[in-house]
Coordinates of C-alpha atoms in Angstrom, one line a residue:
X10 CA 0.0 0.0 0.0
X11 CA 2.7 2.6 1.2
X12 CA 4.5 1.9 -2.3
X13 CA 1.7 2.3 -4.1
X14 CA 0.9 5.7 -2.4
X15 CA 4.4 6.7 -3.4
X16 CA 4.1 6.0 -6.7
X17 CA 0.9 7.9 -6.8
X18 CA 3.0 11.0 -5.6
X19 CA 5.7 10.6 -7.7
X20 CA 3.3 10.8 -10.7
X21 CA 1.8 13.9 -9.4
X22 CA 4.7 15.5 -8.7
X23 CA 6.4 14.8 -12.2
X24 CA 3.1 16.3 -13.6
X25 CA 3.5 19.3 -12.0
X26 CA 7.4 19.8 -13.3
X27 CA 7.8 22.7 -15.5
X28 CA 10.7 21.5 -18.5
X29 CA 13.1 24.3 -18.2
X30 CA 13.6 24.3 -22.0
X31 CA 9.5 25.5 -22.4
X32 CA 10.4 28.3 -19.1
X33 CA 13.8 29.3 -21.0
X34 CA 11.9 29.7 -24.5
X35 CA 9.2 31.5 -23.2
X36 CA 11.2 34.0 -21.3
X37 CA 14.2 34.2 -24.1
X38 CA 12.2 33.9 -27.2
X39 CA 14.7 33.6 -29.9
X40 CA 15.8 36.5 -31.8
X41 CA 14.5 36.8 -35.0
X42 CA 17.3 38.4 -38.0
X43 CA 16.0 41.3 -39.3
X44 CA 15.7 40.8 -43.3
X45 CA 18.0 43.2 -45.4
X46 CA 16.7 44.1 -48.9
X47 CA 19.1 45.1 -51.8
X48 CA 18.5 48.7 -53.3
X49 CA 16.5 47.3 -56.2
X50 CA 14.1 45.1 -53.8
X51 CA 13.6 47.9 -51.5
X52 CA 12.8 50.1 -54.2
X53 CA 9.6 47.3 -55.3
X54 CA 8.7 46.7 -52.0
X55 CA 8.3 50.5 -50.6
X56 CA 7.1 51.4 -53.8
X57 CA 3.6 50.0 -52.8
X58 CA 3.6 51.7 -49.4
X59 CA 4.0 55.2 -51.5
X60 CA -0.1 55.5 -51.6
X61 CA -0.1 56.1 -55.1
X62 CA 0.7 55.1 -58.7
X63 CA 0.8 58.8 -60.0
X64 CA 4.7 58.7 -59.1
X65 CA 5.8 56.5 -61.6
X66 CA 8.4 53.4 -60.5
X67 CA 11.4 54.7 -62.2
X68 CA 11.7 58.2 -61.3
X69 CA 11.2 57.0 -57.7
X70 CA 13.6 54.0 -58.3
X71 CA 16.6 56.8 -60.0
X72 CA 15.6 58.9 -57.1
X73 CA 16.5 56.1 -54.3
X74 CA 19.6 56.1 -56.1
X75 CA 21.2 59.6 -55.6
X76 CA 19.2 59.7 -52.1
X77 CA 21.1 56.6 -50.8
X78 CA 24.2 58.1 -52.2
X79 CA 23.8 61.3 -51.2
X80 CA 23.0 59.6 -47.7
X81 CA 26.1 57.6 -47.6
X82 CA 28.1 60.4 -48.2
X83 CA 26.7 62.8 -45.3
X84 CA 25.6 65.4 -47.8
X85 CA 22.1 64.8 -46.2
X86 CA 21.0 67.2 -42.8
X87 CA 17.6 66.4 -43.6
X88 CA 16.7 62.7 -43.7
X89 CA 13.3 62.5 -43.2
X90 CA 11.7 63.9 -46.7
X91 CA 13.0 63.2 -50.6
X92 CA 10.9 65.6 -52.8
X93 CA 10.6 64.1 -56.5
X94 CA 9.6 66.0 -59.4
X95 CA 8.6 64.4 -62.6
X96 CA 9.1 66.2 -65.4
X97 CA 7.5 63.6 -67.8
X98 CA 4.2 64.5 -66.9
X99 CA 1.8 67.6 -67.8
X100 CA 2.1 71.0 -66.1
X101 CA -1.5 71.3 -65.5
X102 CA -1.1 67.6 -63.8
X103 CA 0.4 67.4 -60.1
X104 CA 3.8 65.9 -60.2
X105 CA 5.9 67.2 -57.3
X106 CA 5.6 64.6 -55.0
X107 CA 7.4 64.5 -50.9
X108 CA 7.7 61.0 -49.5
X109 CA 8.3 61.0 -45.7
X110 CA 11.2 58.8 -45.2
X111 CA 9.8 57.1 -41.7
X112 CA 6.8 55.7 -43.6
X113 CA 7.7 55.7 -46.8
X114 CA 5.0 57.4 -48.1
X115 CA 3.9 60.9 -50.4
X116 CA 2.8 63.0 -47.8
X117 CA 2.2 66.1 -50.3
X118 CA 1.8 66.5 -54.3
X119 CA 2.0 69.7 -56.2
X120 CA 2.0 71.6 -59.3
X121 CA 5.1 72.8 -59.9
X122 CA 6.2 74.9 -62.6
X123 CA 9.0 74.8 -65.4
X124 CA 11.3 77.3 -66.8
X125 CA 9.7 79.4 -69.5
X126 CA 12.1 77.8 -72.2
X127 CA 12.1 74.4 -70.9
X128 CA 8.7 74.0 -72.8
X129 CA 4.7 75.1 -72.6
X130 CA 2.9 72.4 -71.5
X131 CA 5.6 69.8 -71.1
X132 CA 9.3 70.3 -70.3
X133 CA 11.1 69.4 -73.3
X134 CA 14.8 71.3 -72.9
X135 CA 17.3 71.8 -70.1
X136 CA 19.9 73.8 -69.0
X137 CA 22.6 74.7 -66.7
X138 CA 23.6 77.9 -68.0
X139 CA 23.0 81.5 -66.7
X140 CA 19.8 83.8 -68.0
X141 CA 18.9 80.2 -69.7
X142 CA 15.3 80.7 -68.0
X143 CA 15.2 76.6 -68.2
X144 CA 15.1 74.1 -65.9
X145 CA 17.9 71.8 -64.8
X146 CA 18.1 68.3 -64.4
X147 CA 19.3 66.1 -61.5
X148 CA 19.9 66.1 -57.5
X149 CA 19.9 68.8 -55.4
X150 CA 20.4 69.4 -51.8
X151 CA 18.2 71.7 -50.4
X152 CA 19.5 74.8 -48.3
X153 CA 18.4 77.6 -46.3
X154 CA 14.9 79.5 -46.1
X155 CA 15.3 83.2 -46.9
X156 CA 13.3 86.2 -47.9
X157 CA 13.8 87.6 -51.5
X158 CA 11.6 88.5 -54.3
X159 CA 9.2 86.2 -54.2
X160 CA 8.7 86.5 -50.0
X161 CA 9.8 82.9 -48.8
X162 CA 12.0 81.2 -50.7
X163 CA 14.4 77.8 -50.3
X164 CA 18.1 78.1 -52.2
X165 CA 18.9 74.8 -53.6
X166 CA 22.4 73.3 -54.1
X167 CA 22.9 71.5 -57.2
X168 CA 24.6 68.1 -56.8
X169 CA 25.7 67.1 -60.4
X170 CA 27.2 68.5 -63.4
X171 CA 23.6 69.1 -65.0
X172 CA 22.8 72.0 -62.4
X173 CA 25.9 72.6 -60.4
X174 CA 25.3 76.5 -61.0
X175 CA 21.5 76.8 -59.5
X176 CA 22.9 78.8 -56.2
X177 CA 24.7 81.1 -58.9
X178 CA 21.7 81.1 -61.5
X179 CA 19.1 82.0 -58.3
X180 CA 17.3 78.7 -59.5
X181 CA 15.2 78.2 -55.5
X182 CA 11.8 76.6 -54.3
X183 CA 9.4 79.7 -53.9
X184 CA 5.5 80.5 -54.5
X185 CA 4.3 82.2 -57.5
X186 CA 0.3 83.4 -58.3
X187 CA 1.0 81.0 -62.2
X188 CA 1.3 77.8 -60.0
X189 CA -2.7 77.2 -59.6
X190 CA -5.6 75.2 -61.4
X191 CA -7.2 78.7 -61.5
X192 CA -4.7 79.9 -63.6
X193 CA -4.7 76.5 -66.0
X194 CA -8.2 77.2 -66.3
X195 CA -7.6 80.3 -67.5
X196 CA -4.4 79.7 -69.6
X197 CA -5.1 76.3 -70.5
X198 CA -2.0 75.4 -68.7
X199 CA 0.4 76.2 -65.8
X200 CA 2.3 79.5 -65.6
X201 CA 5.9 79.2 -66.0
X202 CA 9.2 80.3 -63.9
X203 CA 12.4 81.5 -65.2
X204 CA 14.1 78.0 -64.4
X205 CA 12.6 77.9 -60.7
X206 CA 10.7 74.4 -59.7
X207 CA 7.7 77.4 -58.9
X208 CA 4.7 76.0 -56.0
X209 CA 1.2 77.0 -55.4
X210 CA 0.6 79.3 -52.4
X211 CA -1.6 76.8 -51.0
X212 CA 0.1 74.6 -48.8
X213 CA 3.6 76.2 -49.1
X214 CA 4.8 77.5 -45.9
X215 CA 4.3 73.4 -44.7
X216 CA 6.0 72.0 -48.1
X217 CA 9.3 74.4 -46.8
X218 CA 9.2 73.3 -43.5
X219 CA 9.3 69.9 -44.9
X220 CA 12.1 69.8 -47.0
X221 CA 14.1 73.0 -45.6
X222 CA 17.9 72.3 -44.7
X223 CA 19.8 69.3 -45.9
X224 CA 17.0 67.4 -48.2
X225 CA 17.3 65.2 -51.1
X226 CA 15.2 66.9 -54.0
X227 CA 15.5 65.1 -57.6
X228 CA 14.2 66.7 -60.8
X229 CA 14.1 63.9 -63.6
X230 CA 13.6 63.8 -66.9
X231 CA 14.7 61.2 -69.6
X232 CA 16.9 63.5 -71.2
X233 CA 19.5 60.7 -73.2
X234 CA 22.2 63.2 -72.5
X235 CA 21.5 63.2 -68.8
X236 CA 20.5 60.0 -68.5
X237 CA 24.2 59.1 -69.7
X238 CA 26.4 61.0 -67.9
X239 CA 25.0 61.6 -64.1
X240 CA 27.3 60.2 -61.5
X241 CA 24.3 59.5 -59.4
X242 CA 22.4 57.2 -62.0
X243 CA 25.4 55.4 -63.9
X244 CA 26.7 54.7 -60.1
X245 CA 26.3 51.1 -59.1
X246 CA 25.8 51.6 -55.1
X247 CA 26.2 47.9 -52.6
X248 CA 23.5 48.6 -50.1
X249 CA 21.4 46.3 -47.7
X250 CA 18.7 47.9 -46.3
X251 CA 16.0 47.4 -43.6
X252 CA 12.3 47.3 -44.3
X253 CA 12.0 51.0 -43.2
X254 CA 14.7 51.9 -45.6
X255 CA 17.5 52.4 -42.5
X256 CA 20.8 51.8 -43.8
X257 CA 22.2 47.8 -42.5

């Protein structure tokens, strides 16, 4: 009897024993590796987080390029916005786009205007050149606020050999009564600038704060001439990449 009692209690006791091995992995759950996405894989898989298909995939796939460059090279003060505009599209259509670099999505789209002999409706020539009153091509990095003849205004830095003079030329972000649907209904298409990537009122003050001080902003354009010879998009750059787009 007494050995059958202990048995009974050794059962019961072994069927209240925790394994360790269940404790440990509950308490230390292993560590999962976080994934790391190549440039071009990145570029496909927070293309679909964007919230729209009115940025085309390969002005925001060129763009990635010269951000991540730009990035890797500290020319960037501003991380958290890269301002595309696509100069493919219609200027009565809104194709300046800002993607918040957290979430990986356009946070604002605008008209924006070309220079006055870039084109009417679409942009069609480019410059570089002084008293051009066209547009130039490529990355720029975005500079200081200031106050000048059209009230608030942002200088821009020109990062390639395709606009390396817009400081000198006075090519800067600024707001312009042209830039409005009011005006394309009037005109039958947007005003134009005198090289200047020109914004509506509406919304502007926000769209500096954005992208003031140290921002990526890329102009495109498939000029062949352009498309051949920038550093940024003949440049083959080795990154890995986390999902949010932070450098690995």
């Amino acid at each position: 009897m007494k050995s059958l009692t202990y048995i009974a209690l050794v059962l019961i006791f072994t069927s209240f024993t925790f394994d360790r091995s269940i404790v440990t992995s509950v308490v230390n759950p292993p560590v999962e590796e976080e994934i790391l996405l190549d440039l071009g894989s990145f570029a496909e898989e927070s293309y679909n987080r964007l919230g729209t298909k009115d940025l085309f995939f390969k002005p925001y796939n060129l763009a990635l390029k010269g951000y991540y460059q730009l990035l890797s090279k500290n020319k960037l003060r501003n991380t958290d916005y890269l301002t595309i505009v696509d100069f493919t599209k219609s200027s009565s259509e809104e194709r300046m786009f800002i993607i918040d670099t957290k979430t990986w999505q356009v946070v604002h789209t605008s008209l924006v205007a070309h220079g006055m002999k870039t084109g009417d409706e679409f942009a069609e020539t480019f410059s570089n050149t002084e008293s051009s009153h066209q547009s130039s091509l490529g990355f720029y990095v975005t500079g200081e606020v200031y106050d000048g003849k059209h009230n608030m205004s942002l200088k821009l830095d020109g990062q390639e050999y395709s606009n390396s003079n817009a400081r000198d030329r006075g090519v800067v972000v600024h707001a312009a009564d042209y830039v409005s649907e009011d005006y394309i209904k009037e005109n039958g298409r947007l005003g134009r600038s005198f090289g200047c990537p020109a914004l509506p009122h509406e919304g502007y003050n926000s769209v500096i704060e954005k992208i003031k001080d140290g921002s990526c902003f890329f102009i495109y354009y498939p000029e062949k001439e352009y498309m051949k010879k920038s550093k940024f998009l003949n440049t083959e750059i080795d990154v890995q990449l986390t999902c949010d787009g932070e450098l690995g």
